[in-house]
Tab-separated table of N, CA and C in Angstrom:
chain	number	residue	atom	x	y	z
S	1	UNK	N	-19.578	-4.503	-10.283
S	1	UNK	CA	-18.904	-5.734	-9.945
S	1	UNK	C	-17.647	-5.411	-9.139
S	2	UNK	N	-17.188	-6.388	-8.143
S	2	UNK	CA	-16.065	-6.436	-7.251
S	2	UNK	C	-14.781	-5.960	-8.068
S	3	UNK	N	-13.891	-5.662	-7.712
S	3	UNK	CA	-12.675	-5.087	-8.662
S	3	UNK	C	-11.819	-5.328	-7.695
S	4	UNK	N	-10.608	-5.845	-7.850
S	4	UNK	CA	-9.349	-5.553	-7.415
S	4	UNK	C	-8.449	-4.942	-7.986
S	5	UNK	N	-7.633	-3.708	-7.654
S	5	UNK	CA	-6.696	-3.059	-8.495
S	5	UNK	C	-5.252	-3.192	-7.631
S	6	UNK	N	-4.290	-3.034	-8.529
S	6	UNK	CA	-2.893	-3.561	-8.110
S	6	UNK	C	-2.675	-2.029	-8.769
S	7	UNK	N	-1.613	-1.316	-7.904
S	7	UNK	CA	-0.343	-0.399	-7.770
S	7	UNK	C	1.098	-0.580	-7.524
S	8	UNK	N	1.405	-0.663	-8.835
S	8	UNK	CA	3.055	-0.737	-8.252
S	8	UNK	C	3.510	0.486	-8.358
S	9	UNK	N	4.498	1.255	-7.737
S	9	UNK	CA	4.873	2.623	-7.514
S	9	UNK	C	6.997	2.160	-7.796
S	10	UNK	N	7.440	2.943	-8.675
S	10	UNK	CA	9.007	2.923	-8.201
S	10	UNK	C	8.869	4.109	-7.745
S	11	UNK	N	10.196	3.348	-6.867
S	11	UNK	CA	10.894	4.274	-5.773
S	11	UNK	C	12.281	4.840	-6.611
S	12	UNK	N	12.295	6.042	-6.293
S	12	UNK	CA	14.152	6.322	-6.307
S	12	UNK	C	14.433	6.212	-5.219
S	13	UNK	N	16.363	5.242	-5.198
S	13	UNK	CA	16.853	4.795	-4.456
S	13	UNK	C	17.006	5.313	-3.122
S	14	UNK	N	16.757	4.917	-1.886
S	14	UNK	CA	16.291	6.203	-0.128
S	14	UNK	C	15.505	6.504	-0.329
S	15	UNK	N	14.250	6.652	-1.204
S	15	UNK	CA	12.804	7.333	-0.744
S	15	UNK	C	11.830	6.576	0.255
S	16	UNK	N	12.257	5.607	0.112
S	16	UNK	CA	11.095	4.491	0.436
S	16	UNK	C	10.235	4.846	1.665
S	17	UNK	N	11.232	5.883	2.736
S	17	UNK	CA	10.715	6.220	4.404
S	17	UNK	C	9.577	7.342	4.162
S	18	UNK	N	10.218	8.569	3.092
S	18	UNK	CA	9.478	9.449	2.989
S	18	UNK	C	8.026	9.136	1.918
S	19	UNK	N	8.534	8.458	1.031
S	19	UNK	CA	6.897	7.487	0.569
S	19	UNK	C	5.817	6.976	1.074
S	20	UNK	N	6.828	6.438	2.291
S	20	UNK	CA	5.737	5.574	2.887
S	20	UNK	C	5.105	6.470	3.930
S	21	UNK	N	5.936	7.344	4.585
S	21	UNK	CA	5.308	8.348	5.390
S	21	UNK	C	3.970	9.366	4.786
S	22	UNK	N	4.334	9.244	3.650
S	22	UNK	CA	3.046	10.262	3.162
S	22	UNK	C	2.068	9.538	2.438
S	23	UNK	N	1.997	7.922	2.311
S	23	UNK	CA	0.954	7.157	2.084
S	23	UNK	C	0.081	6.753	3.681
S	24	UNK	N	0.901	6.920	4.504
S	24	UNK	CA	0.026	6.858	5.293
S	24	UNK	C	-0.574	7.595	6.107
S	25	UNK	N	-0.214	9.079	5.727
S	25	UNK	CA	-1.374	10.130	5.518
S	25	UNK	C	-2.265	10.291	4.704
S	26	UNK	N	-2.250	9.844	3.231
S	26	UNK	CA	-3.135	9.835	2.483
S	26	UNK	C	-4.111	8.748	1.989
S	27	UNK	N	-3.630	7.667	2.908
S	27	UNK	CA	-4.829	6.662	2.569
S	27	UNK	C	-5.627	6.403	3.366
S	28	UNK	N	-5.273	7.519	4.605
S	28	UNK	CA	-6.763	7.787	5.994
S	28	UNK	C	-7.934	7.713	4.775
S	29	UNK	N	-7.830	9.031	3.981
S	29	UNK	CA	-8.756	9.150	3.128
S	29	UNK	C	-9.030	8.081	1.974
S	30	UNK	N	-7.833	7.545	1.155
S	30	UNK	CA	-8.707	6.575	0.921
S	30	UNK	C	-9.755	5.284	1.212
S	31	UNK	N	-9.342	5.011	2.206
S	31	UNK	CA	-10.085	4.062	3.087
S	31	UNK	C	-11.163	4.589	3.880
S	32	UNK	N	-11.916	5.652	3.455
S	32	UNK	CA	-12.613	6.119	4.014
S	32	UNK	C	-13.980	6.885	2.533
S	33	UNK	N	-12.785	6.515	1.328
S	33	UNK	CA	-13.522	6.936	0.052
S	33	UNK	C	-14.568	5.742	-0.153
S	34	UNK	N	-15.769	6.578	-0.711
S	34	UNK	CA	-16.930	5.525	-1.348
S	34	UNK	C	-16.591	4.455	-2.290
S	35	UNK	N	-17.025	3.284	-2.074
S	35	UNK	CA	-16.561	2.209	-2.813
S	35	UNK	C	-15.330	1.662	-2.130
S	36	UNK	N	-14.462	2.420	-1.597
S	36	UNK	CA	-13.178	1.450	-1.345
S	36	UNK	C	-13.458	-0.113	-0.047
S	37	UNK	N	-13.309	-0.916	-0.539
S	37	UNK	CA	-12.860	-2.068	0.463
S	37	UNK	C	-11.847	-2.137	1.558
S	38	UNK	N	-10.729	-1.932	0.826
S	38	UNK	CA	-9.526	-2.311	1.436
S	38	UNK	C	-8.382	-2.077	0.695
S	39	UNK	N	-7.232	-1.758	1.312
S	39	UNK	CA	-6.242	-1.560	0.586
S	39	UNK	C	-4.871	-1.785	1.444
S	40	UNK	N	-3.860	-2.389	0.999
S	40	UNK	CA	-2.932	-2.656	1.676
S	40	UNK	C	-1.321	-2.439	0.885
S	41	UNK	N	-0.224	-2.211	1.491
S	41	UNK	CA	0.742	-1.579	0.762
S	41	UNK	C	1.971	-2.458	1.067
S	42	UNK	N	2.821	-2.691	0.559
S	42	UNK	CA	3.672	-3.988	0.571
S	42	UNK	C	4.901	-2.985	-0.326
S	43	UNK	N	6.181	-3.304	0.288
S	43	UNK	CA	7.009	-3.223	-0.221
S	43	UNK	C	8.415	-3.576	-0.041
S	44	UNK	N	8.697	-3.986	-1.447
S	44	UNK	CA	9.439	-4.057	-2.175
S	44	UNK	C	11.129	-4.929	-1.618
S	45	UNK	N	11.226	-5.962	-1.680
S	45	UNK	CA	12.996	-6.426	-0.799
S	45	UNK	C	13.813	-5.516	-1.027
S	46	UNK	N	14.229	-5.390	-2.262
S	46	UNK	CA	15.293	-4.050	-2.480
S	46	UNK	C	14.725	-2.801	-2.384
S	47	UNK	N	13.416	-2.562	-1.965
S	47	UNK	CA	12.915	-1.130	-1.496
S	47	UNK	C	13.451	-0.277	-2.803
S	48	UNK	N	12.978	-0.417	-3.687
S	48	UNK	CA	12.962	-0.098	-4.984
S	48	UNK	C	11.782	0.144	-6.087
S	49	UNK	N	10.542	-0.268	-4.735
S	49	UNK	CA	8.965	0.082	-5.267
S	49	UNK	C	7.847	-0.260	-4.540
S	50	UNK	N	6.918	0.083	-4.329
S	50	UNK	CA	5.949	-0.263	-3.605
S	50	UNK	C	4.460	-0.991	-4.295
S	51	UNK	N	3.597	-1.565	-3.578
S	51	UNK	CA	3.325	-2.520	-4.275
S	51	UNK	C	1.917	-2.239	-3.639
S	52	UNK	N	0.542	-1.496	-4.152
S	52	UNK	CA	-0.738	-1.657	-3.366
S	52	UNK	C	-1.323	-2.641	-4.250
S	53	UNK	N	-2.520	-3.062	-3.155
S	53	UNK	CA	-3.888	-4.009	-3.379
S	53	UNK	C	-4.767	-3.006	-3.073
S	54	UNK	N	-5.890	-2.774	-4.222
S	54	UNK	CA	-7.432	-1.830	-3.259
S	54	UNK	C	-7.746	-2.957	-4.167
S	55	UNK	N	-9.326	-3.428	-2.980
S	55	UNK	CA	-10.369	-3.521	-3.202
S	55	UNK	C	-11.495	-2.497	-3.063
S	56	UNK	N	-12.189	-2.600	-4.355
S	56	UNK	CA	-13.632	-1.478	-4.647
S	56	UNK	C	-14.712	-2.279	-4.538
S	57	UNK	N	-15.621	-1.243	-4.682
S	57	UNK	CA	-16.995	-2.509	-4.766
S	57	UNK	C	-17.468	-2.267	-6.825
S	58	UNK	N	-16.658	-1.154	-7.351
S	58	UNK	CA	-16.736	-1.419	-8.715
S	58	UNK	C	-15.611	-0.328	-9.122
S	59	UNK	N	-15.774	-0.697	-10.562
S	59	UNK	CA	-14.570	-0.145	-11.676
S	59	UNK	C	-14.739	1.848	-11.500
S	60	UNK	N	-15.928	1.841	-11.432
S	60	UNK	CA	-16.400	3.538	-11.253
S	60	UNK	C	-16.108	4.216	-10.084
S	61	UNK	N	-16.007	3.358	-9.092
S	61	UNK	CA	-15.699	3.751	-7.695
S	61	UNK	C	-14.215	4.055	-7.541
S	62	UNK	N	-13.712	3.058	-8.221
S	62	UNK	CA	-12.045	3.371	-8.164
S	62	UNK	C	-11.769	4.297	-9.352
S	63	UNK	N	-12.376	4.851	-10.260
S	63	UNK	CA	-11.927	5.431	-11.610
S	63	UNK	C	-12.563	7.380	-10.406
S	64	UNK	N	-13.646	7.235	-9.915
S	64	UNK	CA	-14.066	8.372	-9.311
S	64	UNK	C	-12.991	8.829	-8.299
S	65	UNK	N	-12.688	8.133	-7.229
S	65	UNK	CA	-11.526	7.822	-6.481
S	65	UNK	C	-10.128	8.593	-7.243
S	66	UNK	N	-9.544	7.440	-8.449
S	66	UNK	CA	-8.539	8.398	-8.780
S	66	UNK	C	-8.532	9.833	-9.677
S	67	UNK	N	-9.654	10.462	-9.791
S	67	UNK	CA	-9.948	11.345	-10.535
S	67	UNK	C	-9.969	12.250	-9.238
S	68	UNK	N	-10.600	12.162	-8.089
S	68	UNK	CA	-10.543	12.920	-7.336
S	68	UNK	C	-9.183	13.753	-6.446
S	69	UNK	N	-8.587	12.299	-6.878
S	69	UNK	CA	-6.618	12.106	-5.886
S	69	UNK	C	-6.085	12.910	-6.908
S	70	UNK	N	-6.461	13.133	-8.085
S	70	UNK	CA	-5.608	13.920	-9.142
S	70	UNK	C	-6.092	15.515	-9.400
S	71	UNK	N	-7.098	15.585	-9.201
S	71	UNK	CA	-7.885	17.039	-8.837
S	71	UNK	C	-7.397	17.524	-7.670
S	72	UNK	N	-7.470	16.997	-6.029
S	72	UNK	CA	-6.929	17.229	-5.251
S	72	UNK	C	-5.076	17.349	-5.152
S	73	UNK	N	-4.698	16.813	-5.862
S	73	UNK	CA	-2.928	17.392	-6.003
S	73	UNK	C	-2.073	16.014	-5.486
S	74	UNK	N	-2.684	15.299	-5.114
S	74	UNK	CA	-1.935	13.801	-4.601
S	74	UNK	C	-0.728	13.669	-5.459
S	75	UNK	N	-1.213	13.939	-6.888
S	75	UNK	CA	0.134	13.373	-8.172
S	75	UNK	C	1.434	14.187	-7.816
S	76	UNK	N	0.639	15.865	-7.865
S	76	UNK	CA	2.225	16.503	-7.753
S	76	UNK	C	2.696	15.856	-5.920
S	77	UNK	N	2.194	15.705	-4.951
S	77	UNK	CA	3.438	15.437	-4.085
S	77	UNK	C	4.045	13.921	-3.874
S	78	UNK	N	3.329	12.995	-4.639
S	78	UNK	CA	4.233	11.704	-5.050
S	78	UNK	C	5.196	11.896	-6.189
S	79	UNK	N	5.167	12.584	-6.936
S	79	UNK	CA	6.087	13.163	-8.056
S	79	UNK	C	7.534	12.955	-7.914
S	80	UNK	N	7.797	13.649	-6.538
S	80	UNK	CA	9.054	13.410	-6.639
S	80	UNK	C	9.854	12.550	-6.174
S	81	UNK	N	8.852	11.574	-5.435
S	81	UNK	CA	9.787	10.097	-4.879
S	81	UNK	C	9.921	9.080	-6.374
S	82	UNK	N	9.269	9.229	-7.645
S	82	UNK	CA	8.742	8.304	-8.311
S	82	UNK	C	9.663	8.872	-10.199
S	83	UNK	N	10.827	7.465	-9.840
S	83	UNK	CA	11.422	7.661	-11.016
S	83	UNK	C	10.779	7.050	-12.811
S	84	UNK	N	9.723	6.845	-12.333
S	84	UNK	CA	9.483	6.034	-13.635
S	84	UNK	C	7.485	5.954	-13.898
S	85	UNK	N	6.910	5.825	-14.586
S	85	UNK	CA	5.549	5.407	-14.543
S	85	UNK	C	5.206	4.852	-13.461
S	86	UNK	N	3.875	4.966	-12.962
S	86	UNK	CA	2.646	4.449	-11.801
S	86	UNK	C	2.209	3.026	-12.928
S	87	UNK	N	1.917	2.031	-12.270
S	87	UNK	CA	1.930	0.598	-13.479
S	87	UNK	C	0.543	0.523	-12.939
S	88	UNK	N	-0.819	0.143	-13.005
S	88	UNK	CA	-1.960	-0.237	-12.642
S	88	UNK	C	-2.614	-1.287	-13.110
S	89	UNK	N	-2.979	-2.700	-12.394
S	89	UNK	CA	-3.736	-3.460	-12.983
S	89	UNK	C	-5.144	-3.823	-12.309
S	90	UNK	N	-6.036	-3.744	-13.417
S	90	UNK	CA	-7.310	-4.203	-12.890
S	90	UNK	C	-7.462	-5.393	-13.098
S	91	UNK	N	-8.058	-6.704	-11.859
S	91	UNK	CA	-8.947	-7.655	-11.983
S	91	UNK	C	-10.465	-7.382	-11.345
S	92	UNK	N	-11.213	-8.344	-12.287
S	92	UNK	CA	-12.202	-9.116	-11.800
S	92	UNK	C	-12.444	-9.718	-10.848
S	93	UNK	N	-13.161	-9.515	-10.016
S	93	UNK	CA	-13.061	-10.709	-9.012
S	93	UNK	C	-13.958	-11.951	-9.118
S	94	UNK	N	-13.529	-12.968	-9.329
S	94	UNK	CA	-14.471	-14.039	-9.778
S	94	UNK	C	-15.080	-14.876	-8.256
S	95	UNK	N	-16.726	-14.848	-8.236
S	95	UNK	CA	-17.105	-15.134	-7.539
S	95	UNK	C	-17.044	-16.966	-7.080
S	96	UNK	N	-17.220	-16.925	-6.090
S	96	UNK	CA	-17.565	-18.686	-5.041
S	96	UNK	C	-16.063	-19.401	-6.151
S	97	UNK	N	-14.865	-18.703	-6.095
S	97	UNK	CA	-13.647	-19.759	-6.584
S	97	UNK	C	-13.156	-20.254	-5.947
């Protein structure tokens, strides 16, 4: 089933350039991973966190996805822009609403 997942990311205070610079080296590849839809990155008025949307085409696709970003080393080089927990929410996507 369709999935939408939400990422909010904090920032420590001035990271926001070098964050964003290295998300958009690394989401060539996600947007190019099996299952992914779409994904878009939004942030933050006080630039104090960043804010993704992926769409998957299911829950396994995005669970394979971040298992792979964490095997590959993605975690340690966001590590150090990121003062606090990665927050993640999954929806459902409810069809013909």
């Amino acid at each position: 089933m369709a999935l939408m997942v939400t990422l909010e990311i904090p920032l420590f205070p001035n990271q926001s350039s070098e964050m964003i610079a290295l998300l958009k080296r690394a989401l060539v590849d996600t947007r190019n991973y099996a299952g992914c839809q779409s994904i878009k990155v939004f942030l933050k008025e006080d630039r104090t966190s960043l804010l993704l949307t992926q769409f998957w085409d299911s829950k396994e696709h995005q669970e394979a996805y971040l298992a792979w970003r964490i095997d590959t080393g993605l975690a340690g080089l966001v590590e150090p822009f990121i003062p606090g927990p990665l927050i993640f929410r999954y929806y459902e996507i409810v069809p013909d609403c």
